[in-house]
C-alpha cells in the first residue's frame, strides 16, 4: 500500500495548504514536458495521493486503512494521533478509541481537551461528528455522567432538526433523552441547570405535547428557585 505522505513529501500532520504546495511542486517535476512520458505512472500516483489527502473525509479513511497496513512495519496509529497537537487530531483520536471499544480512553481524551467545551463539530466532518458524539454520549451515560450525555444528545437533536442525518433513528434518540430526563438528570443538576436543559429541548423536533411537558418541568424548577429566594 502506498504511503501518500511520503509520495507528496509531507509529514502526516501536514495542513491542507502544505499538501497543496507539495503537490504542485511534485507535479511540476513529474510533468511530461520535464520528466518525459515514462513518468506518467508516477504522476497518477501523485494525483491519487493528493486527492486522498486534500479531502478531509478521504484523508481520515486513508489513515484508518493505512494504519492497519502499517502495523506490519511498526506504525501505531493511536500513538501517532496522541502525538499530534491539533484539535482535529484529538477529535479523531476520541472517535478512533470509541470505534475500537476503548471507551474509557476516549472519555479521558475528551475530558483532557475540555469535555463539553471541546466542540467536536468544529473539528470533524458532520457525519463523523454526529456518530462520534452519539457513541460518546451513550458511554458517558453508562458511567452515570448523564448530564454530559444529555448535553451531547441535545446538540445532536438540534443539528438533526436543522438537517436530518439519523432520520428514523432520531425517534430512538428522543426516547433516550426522555429516559435520561425521567430517571437520572434531575438528580445530577441544580434547578438553574435543569431549567437550561429544558429550554434546550424547545424547537428541536419534539411534539407539542412533549414540549409542554418540558415547560411544566421548567416551571416547577422555577417555582422552587423562587421559593428558595424568599
Tab-separated table of C-alpha atoms in Angstrom, residues 147 150 180-182 184-187 189-199 214 216-222:
chain	number	residue	atom	x	y	z
A	147	UNK	CA	-25.803	15.495	32.396
A	150	UNK	CA	-27.802	14.903	27.824
A	180	UNK	CA	-32.307	10.393	30.936
A	181	UNK	CA	-34.641	13.226	31.960
A	182	UNK	CA	-37.041	10.908	33.741
A	184	UNK	CA	-31.209	10.484	36.058
A	185	UNK	CA	-30.815	14.110	35.063
A	186	UNK	CA	-32.713	15.860	37.878
A	187	UNK	CA	-30.550	14.147	40.486
A	189	UNK	CA	-28.108	19.127	38.325
A	190	UNK	CA	-29.340	22.147	40.239
A	191	UNK	CA	-32.592	23.901	39.379
A	192	UNK	CA	-30.939	26.592	37.248
A	193	UNK	CA	-29.188	23.952	35.121
A	194	UNK	CA	-32.409	21.930	34.900
A	195	UNK	CA	-34.204	24.999	33.518
A	196	UNK	CA	-31.473	25.479	30.895
A	197	UNK	CA	-31.702	21.817	29.916
A	198	UNK	CA	-35.455	22.013	29.411
A	199	UNK	CA	-35.075	25.163	27.346
A	214	UNK	CA	-40.695	20.075	29.353
A	216	UNK	CA	-44.011	22.104	33.044
A	217	UNK	CA	-40.731	20.667	34.363
A	218	UNK	CA	-39.139	24.054	33.793
A	219	UNK	CA	-41.907	25.915	35.660
A	220	UNK	CA	-41.683	23.516	38.604
A	221	UNK	CA	-37.967	24.238	38.880
A	222	UNK	CA	-38.547	27.997	38.566
